[in-house]
Coordinates of C-alpha atoms in Angstrom, one line a residue:
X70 CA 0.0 0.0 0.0
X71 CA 1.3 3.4 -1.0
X72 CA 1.1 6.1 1.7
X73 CA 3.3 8.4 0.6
X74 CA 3.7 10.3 -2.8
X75 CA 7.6 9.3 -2.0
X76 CA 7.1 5.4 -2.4
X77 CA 5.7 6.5 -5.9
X78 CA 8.9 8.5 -6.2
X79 CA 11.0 5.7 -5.3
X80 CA 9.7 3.3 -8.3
X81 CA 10.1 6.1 -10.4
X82 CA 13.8 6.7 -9.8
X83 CA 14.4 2.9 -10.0
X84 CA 13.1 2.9 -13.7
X85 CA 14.7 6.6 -14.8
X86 CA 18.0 7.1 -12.8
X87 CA 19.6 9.3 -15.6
X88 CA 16.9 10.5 -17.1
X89 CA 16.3 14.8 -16.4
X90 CA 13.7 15.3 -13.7
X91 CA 13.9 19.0 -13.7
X92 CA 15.1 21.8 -16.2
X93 CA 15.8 25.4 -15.2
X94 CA 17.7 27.8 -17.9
X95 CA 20.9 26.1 -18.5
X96 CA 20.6 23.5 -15.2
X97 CA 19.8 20.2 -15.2
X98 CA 19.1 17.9 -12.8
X99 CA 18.4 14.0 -12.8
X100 CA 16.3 11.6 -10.8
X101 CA 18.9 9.7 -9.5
X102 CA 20.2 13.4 -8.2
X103 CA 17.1 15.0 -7.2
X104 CA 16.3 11.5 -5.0
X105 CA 20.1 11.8 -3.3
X106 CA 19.7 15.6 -2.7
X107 CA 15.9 15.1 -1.3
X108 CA 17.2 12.5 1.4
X109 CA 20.0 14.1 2.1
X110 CA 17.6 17.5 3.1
X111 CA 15.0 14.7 4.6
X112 CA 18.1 13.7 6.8
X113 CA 18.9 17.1 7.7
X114 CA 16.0 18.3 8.8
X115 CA 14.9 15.3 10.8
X116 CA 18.1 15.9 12.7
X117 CA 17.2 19.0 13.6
X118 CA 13.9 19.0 14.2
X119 CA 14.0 15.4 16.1
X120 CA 10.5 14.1 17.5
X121 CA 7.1 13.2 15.3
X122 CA 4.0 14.1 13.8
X123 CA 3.9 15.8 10.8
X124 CA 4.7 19.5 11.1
X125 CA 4.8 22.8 8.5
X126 CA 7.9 23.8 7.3
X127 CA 8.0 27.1 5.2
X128 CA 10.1 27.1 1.9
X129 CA 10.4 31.1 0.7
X130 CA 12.8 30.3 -2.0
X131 CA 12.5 31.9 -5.5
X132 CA 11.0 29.1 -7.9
X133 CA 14.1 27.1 -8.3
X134 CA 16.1 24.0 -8.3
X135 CA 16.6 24.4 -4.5
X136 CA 12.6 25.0 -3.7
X137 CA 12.1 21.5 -5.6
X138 CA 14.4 20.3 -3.4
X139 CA 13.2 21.8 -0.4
X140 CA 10.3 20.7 -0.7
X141 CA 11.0 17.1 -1.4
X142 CA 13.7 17.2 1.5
X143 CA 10.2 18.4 3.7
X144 CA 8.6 15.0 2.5
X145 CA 11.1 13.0 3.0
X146 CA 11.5 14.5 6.8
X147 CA 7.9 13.5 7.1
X148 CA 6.6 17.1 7.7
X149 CA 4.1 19.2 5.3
X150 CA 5.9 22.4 3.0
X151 CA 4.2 25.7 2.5
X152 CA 5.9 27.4 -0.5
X153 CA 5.3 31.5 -0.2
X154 CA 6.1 33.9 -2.2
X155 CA 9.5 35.7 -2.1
X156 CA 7.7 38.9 -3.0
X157 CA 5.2 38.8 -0.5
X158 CA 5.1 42.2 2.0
X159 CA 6.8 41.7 5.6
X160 CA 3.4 42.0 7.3
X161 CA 1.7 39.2 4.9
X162 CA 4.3 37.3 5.9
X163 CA 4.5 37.7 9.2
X164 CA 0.5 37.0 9.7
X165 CA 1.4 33.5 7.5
X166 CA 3.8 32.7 10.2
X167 CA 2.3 33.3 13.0
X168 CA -0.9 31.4 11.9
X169 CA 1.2 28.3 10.7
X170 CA 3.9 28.2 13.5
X171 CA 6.0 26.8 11.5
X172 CA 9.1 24.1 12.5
X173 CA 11.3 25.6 10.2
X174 CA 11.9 28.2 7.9
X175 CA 13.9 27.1 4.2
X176 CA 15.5 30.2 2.7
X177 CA 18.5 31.4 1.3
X178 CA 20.8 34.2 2.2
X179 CA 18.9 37.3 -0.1
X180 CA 16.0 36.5 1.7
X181 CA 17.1 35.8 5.1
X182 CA 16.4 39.2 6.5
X183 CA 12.5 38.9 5.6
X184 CA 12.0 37.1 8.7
X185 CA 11.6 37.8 12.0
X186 CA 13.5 34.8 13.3
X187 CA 13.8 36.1 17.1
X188 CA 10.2 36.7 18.0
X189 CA 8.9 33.4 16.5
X190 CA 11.9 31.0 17.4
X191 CA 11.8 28.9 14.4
X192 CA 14.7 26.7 13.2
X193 CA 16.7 28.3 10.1
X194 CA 18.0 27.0 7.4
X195 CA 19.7 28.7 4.7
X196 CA 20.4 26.8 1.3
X197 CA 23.3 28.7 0.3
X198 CA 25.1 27.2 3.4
X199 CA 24.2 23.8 3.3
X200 CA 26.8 21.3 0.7
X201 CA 24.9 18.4 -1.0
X202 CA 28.3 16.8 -1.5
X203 CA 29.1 16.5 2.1
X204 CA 25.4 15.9 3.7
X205 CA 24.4 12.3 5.1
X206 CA 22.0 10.2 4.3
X207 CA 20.6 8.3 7.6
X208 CA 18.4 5.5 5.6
X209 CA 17.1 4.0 9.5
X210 CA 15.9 7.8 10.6
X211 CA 14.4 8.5 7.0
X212 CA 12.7 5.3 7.1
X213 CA 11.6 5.3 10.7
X214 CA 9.7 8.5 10.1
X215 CA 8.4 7.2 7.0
X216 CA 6.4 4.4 9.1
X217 CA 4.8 6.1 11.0
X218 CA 3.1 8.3 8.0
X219 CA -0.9 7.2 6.8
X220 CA -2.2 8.5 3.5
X221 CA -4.5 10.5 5.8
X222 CA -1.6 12.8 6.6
X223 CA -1.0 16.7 5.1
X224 CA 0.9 16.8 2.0
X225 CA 1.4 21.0 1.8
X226 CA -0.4 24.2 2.5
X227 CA -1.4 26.3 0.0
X228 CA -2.5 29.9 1.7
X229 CA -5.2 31.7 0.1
X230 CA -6.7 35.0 0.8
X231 CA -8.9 35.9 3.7
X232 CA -11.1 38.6 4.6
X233 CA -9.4 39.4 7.9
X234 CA -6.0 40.2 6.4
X235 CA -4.3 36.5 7.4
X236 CA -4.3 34.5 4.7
X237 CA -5.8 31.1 5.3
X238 CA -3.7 27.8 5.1
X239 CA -5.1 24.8 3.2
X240 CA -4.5 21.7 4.3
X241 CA -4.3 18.9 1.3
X242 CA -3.7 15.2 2.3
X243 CA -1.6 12.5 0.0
X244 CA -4.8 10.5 -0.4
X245 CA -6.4 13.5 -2.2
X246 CA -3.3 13.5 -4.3
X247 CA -3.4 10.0 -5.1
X248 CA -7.4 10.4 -6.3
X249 CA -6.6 13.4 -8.6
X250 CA -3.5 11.8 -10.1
X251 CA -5.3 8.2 -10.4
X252 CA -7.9 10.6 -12.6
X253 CA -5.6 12.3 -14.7
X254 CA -3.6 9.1 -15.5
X255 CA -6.9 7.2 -16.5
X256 CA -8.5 10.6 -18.2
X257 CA -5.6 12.1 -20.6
X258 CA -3.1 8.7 -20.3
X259 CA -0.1 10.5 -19.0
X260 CA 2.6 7.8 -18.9
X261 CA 5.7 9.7 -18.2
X262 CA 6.6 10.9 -21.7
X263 CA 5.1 14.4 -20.7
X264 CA 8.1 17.6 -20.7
X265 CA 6.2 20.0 -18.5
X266 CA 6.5 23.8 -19.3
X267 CA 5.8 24.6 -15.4
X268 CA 5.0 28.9 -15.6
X269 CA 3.0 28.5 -12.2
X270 CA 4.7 30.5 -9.2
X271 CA 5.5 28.0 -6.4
X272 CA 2.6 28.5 -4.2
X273 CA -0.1 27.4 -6.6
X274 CA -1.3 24.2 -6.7
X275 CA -0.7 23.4 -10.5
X276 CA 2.5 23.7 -8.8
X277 CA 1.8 20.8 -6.4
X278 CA 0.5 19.0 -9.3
X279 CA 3.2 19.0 -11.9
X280 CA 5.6 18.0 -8.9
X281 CA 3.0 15.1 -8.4
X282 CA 3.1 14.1 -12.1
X283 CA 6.9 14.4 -12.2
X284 CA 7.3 12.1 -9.1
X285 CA 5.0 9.6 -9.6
X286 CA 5.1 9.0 -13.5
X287 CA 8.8 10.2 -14.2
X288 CA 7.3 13.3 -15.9
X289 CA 10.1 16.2 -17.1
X290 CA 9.8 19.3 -15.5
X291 CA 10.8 23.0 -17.6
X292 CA 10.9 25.3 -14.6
X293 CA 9.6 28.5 -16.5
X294 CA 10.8 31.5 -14.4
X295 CA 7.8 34.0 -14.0
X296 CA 9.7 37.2 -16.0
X297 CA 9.0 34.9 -19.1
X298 CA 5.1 36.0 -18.7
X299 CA 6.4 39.6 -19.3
X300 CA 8.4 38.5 -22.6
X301 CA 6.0 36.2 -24.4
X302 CA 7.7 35.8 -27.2
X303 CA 10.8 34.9 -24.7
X304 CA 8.3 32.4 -23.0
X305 CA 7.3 30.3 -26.7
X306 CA 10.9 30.1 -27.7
X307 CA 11.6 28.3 -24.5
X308 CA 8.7 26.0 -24.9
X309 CA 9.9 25.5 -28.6
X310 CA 14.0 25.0 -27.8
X311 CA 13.0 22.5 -24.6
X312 CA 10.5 20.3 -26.7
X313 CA 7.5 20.7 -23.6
X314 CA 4.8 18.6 -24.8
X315 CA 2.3 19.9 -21.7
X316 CA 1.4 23.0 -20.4
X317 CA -1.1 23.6 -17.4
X318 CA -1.7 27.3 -17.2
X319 CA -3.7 30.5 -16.1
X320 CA -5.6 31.6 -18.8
X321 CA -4.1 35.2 -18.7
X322 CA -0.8 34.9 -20.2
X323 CA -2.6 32.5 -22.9
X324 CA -4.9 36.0 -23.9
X325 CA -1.7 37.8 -23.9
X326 CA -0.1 35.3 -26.7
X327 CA -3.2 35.6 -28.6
X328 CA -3.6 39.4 -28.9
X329 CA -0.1 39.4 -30.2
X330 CA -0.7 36.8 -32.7
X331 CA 2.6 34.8 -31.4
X332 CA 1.8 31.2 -32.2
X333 CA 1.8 32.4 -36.0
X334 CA 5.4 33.7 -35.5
X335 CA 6.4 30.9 -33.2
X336 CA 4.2 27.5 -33.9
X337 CA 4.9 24.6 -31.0
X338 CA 4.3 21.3 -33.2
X339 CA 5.3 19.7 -29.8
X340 CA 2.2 20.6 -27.5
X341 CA 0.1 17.4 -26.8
X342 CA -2.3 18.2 -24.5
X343 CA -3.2 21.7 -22.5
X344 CA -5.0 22.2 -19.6
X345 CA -6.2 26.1 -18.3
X346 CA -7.6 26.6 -14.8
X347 CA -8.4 29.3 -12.5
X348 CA -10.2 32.0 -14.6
X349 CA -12.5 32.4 -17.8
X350 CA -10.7 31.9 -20.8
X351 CA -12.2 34.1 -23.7
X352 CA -13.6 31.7 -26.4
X353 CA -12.2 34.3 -29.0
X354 CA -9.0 34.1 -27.6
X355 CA -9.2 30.2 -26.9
X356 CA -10.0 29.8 -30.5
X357 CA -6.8 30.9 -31.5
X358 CA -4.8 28.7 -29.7
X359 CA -7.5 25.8 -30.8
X360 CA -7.2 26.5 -34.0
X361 CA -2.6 26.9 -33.9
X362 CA -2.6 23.6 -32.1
X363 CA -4.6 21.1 -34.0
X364 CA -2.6 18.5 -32.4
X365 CA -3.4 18.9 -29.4
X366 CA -6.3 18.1 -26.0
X367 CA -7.6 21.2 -25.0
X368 CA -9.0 20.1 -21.6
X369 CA -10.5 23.4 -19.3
X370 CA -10.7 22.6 -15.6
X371 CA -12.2 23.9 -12.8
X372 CA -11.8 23.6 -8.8
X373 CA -11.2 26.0 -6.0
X374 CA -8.0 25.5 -3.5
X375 CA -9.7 23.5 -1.0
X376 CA -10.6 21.0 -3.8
X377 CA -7.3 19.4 -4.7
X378 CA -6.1 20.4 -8.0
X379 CA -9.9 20.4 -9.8
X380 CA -13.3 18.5 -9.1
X381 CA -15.0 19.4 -12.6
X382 CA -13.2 19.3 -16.6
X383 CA -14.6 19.8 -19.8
X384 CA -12.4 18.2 -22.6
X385 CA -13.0 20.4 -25.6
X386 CA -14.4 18.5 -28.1
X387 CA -16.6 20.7 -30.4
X388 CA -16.4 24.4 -32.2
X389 CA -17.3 27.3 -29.9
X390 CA -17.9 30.7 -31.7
X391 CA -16.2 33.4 -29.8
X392 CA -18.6 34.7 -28.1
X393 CA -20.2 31.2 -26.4
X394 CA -19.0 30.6 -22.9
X395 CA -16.6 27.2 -22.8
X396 CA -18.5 24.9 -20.5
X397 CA -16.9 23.7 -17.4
X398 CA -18.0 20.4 -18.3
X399 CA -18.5 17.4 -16.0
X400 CA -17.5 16.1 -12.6
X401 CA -13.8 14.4 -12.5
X402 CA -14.1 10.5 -11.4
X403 CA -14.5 9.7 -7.9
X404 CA -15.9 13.4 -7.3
X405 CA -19.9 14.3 -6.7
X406 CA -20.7 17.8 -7.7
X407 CA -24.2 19.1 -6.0
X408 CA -25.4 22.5 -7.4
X409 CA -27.6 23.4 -4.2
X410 CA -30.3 26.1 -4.5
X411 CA -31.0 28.5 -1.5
X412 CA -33.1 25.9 0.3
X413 CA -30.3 23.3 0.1
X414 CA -32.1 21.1 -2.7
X415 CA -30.9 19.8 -6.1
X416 CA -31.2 22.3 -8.9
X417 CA -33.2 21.2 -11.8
X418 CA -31.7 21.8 -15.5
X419 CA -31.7 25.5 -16.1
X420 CA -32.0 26.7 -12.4
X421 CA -28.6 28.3 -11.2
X422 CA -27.1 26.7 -7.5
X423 CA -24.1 26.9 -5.4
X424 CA -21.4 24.5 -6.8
X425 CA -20.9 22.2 -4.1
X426 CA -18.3 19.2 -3.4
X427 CA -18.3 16.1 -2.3
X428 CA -15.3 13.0 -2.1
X429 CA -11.6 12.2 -1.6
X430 CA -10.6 15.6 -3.2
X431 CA -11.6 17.4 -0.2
X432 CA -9.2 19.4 1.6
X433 CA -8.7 18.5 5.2
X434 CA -9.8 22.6 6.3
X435 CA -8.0 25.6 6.9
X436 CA -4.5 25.3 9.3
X437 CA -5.0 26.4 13.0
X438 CA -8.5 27.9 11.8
X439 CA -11.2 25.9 12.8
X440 CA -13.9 29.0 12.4
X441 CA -13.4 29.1 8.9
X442 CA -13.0 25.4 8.5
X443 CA -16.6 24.5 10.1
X444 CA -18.1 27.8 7.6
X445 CA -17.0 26.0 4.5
X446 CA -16.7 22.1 5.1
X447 CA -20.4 21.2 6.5
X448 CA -22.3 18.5 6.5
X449 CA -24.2 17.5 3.4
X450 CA -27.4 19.0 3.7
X451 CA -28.9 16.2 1.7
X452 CA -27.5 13.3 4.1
X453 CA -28.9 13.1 7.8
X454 CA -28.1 9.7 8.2
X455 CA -24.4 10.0 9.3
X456 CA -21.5 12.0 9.2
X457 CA -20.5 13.4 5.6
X458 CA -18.9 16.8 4.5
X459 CA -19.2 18.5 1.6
X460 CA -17.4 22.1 0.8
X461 CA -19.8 24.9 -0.3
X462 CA -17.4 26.4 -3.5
X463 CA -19.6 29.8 -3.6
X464 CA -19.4 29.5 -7.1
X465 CA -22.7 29.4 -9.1
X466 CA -23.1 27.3 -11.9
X467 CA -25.8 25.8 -13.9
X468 CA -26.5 22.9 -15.7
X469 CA -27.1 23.2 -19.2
X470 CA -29.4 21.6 -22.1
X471 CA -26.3 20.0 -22.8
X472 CA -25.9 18.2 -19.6
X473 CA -22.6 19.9 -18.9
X474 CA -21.8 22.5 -15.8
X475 CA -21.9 26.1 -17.0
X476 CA -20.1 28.5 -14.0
X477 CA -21.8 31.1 -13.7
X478 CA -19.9 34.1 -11.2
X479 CA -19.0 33.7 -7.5
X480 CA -21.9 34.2 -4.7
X481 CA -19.7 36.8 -3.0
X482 CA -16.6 38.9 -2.8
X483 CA -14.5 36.0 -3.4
X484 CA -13.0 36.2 -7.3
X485 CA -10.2 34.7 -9.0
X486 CA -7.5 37.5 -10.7
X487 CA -4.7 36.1 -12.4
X488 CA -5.1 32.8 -11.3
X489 CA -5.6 34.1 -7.9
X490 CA -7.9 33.4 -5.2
X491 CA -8.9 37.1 -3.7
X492 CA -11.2 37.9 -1.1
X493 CA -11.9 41.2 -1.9
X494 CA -13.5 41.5 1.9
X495 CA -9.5 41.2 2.6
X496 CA -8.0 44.7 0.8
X497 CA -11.7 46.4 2.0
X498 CA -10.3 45.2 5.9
X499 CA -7.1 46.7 5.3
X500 CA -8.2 49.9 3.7
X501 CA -10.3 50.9 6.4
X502 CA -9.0 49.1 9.3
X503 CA -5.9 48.7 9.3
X504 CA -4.4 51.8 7.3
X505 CA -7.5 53.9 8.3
X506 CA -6.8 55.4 4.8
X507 CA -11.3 56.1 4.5
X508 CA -13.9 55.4 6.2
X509 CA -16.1 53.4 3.8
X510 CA -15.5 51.8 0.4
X511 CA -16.1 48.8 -1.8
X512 CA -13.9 46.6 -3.5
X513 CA -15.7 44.7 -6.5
X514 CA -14.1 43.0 -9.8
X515 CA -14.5 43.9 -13.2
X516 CA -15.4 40.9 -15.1
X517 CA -15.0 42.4 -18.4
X518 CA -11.7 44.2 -17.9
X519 CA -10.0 41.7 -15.4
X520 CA -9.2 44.7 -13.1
X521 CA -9.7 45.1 -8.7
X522 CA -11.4 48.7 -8.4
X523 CA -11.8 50.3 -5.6
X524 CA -14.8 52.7 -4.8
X525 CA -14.9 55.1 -1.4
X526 CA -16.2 57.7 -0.2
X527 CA -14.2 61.1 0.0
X528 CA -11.6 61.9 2.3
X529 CA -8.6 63.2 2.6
X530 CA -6.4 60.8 1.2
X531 CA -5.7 61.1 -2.4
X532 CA -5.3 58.0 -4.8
X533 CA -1.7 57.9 -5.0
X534 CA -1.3 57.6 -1.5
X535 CA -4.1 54.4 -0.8
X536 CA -2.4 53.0 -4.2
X537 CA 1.5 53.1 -2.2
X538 CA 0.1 51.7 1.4
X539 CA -1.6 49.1 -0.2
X540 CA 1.1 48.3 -1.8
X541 CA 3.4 47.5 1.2
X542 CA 0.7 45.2 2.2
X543 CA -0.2 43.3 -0.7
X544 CA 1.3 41.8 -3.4
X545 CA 0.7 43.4 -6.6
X546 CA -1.8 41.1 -7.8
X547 CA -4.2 42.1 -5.2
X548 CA -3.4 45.4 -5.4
X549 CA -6.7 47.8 -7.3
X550 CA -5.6 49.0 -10.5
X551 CA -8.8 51.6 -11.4
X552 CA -9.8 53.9 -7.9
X553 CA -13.4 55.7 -8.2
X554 CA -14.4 58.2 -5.9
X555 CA -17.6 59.1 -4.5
X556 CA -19.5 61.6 -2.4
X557 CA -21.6 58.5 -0.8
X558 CA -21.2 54.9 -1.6
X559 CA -24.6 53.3 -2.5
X560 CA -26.6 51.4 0.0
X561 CA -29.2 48.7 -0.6
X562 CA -32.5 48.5 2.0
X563 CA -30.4 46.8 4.6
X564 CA -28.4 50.1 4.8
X565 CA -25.3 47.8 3.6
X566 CA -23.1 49.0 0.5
X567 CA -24.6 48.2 -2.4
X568 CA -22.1 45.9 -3.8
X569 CA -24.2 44.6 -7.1
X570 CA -24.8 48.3 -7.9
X571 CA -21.2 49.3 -8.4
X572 CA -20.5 46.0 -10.2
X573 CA -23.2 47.7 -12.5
X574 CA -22.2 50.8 -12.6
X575 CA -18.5 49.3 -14.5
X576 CA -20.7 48.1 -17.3
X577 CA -22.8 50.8 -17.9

């Protein structure tokens, strides 16, 4: 019985020893390597951080040769990695540390300094000091660790945003792994053979994914660094010189390629299969790439972070004119999809519900947040019989004349930017709590324009000032790129701020 995504990893060094795991610029890095390195962190860090249970270990390491390893190293010391982002602001941080507590903290000397080491008494390790060719391997403590592990037991943390300013921590088990991978294998026959052209930052899941796919099948990973999605052009040579065969991306750097017309100038013959995920990707826009890559799957997915990887997929397998939604098709094996109306009752064909999720692919809830947790994962309203959760998305969808899932928008402030998960109720908090910058406004997403714009009410501050603080608090993704202001925001009958009414007002 497999319990670990490591015992996969194992086979899969056996049968590739020599063959290139992981590809970054001009660096290359085999199984049989990445296997030696991994222990020889797994050793490391179980001999500093001696005792058991499964524990989080940040890794804020640019995306990189050393955060693969890192990571792996965490596995193999049986504790759970959180990947953040090197670019995230000193306070972010600091509220992701002090909700995970972590054991450790994986860094390297440029970003040593972001830390606070002193009032949160973790153990630190910095990669630039540690040398591979002198480190141990301790096979008995590696092994001993390894036994007591169940497939139950946290994989990584992904944090995603939260209304209150602290981002919340999911918590996503092997076993959930296992289930999505098991899919994927079965649904698009990945055997291996795949040369992954891996654009996602670190602390996404796709992330999580293509290290999955890489470990367990003896997949190839192209470690695209993120300043390629500012050179396009840049981005489709590398693809082109390094053969990749699969990509898994955001849609937004996909719209970019096709506004320029770059597959004409730069064709990838190469590209098997391609999966998008985390935002609406423009049929116009998909239909270029559809119609450069006849060769390959188009395959559009859909699931939020506390669903691992994606619960629903839609293989594209007819013509859509450009301006007909893409579908986000039908529930992934092993997954139940309930669209709930208001009452908690099945939606008939045509009537719009709350996507919600039922199976293996849950997460396990939010890190040291059981509030949140017990908001989210709740029993199935349609089971009274015994115990069963199900997590309510907030997503609306319907289902169409076509039997497939159409999404429809989110239910509230929550909206994926960029392949983002933003709780918009998190940059309102910090505007007018925390920076007391005004004493009302709205945050609300423009669909149409991809844009965060901020509306509130008059004051003193001007917009170049709210634009620099919330800048030092967020990263820039989350950051409002359009800033309206008003005499008095709009209120509904409850005397709330008319949230629907500004997202109306962008269209008009």
């Amino acid at each position: 019985m497999y319990k670990s995504i490591l015992d996969y990893f194992e086979e899969t060094v056996l049968a590739n020893k020599e063959k290139t795991a992981l590809l970054h610029r001009d660096e290359t890095c085999t199984f049989s390597e990445l296997c030696r390195k991994g222990r020889q962190m797994g050793t490391f860090l179980s001999e500093q951080l001696p005792g058991t249970g499964s524990r989080p270990i940040v890794v804020l390491l640019p995306k990189s040769m050393d955060a693969v390893v890192a990571d792996i190293g965490i596995l193999y010391s049986s504790n759970v990695f959180n990947n953040l982002d090197i670019k995230t602001p000193a306070q972010r941080l600091q509220n992701i540390i002090r909700q995970l507590e972590p054991a450790a903290v994986i860094t390297n000397g440029k970003y040593f300094d972001l830390i606070d080491w002193e009032t949160y008494g973790m153990k630190a390790v910095n990669m630039d000091l540690l040398e591979f060719g002198e480190l141990p391997v301790r096979e008995e403590l590696l092994q001993e660790k390894r036994e007591k592990l169940i497939d139950t037991d946290p994989f990584c943390i992904i944090n995603t945003s939260g209304s209150t300013g602290t981002p919340k921590g999911v918590v996503l088990n092997y076993r959930s792994f296992f289930d999505f991978m098991a899919w994927a294998v079965e649904t698009f026959g990945f055997n291996g053979e795949e040369i992954i052209g891996a654009l996602s930052p670190i602390v996404f899941d796709i992330y999580d994914f293509e290290i999955c796919l890489m470990m367990m099948k003896g997949a190839s990973i192209v470690l695209l660094d993120s300043t390629l999605g500012v050179f396009p052009a840049k981005l489709l040579m590398e693809l082109r010189d390094k053969k990749v065969n699969f990509l898994f991306w955001v849609p937004t750097i996909m719209v970019n390629i096709a506004n320029m017309d770059l597959l004409e100038k730069i064709p990838l013959p190469d590209i098997k299969t391609v999966w998008f995920a985390g935002e609406v990707f423009p049929t116009k826009q998909f239909n270029y790439w559809k119609k450069h890559m006849p060769q390959a799957v188009f395959a559009n997915l859909y699931g939020p972070i506390e669903i691992t990887l994606d619960c629903i997929y839609y293989i594209v397998d007819r013509e859509f004119q450009d301006d007909e939604p893409l579908p986000i098709g039908i529930p992934c094996n092993n997954t139940d999809i309930l669209l709930l109306s208001e009452e908690d009752k099945i939606c008939e064909k045509g009537q719009e519900g709350e996507i919600c999720v039922r199976g293996t692919s849950l997460a396990m809830g939010y890190y040291n947040n059981p509030e949140k947790t017990a908001s989210v994962f709740v029993q199935n309203p349609l089971n009274q019989a015994y115990p069963e959760l199900i997590y309510r998305t907030g997503d609306i969808a319907v289902y169409g004349e076509d039997g497939l899932i159409h999404f429809k928008g989110r239910k509230d402030s929550l909206v994926k930017h960029q392949g983002y998960r933003i709780e918009l109720g998190e940059i309102e908090h910090e505007i007018v709590n925390n920076l007391k910058l005004v004493s009302n406004c709205c945050v609300v997403y423009d669909n149409n324009n991809k844009r965060i714009v901020l509306f509130y009410e008059e004051g003193r501050v001007p917009e170049l000032e709210i634009r620099k603080a919330l800048e030092k608090s967020f990263p820039r993704y989350m950051v409002p790129t359009a800033y309206h202001v008003m005499e008095e925001l709009p209120r509904n009958t409850n005397g709330k701020i008319d949230r629907l009414k500004l997202s109306h007002m962008l269209s008009e």
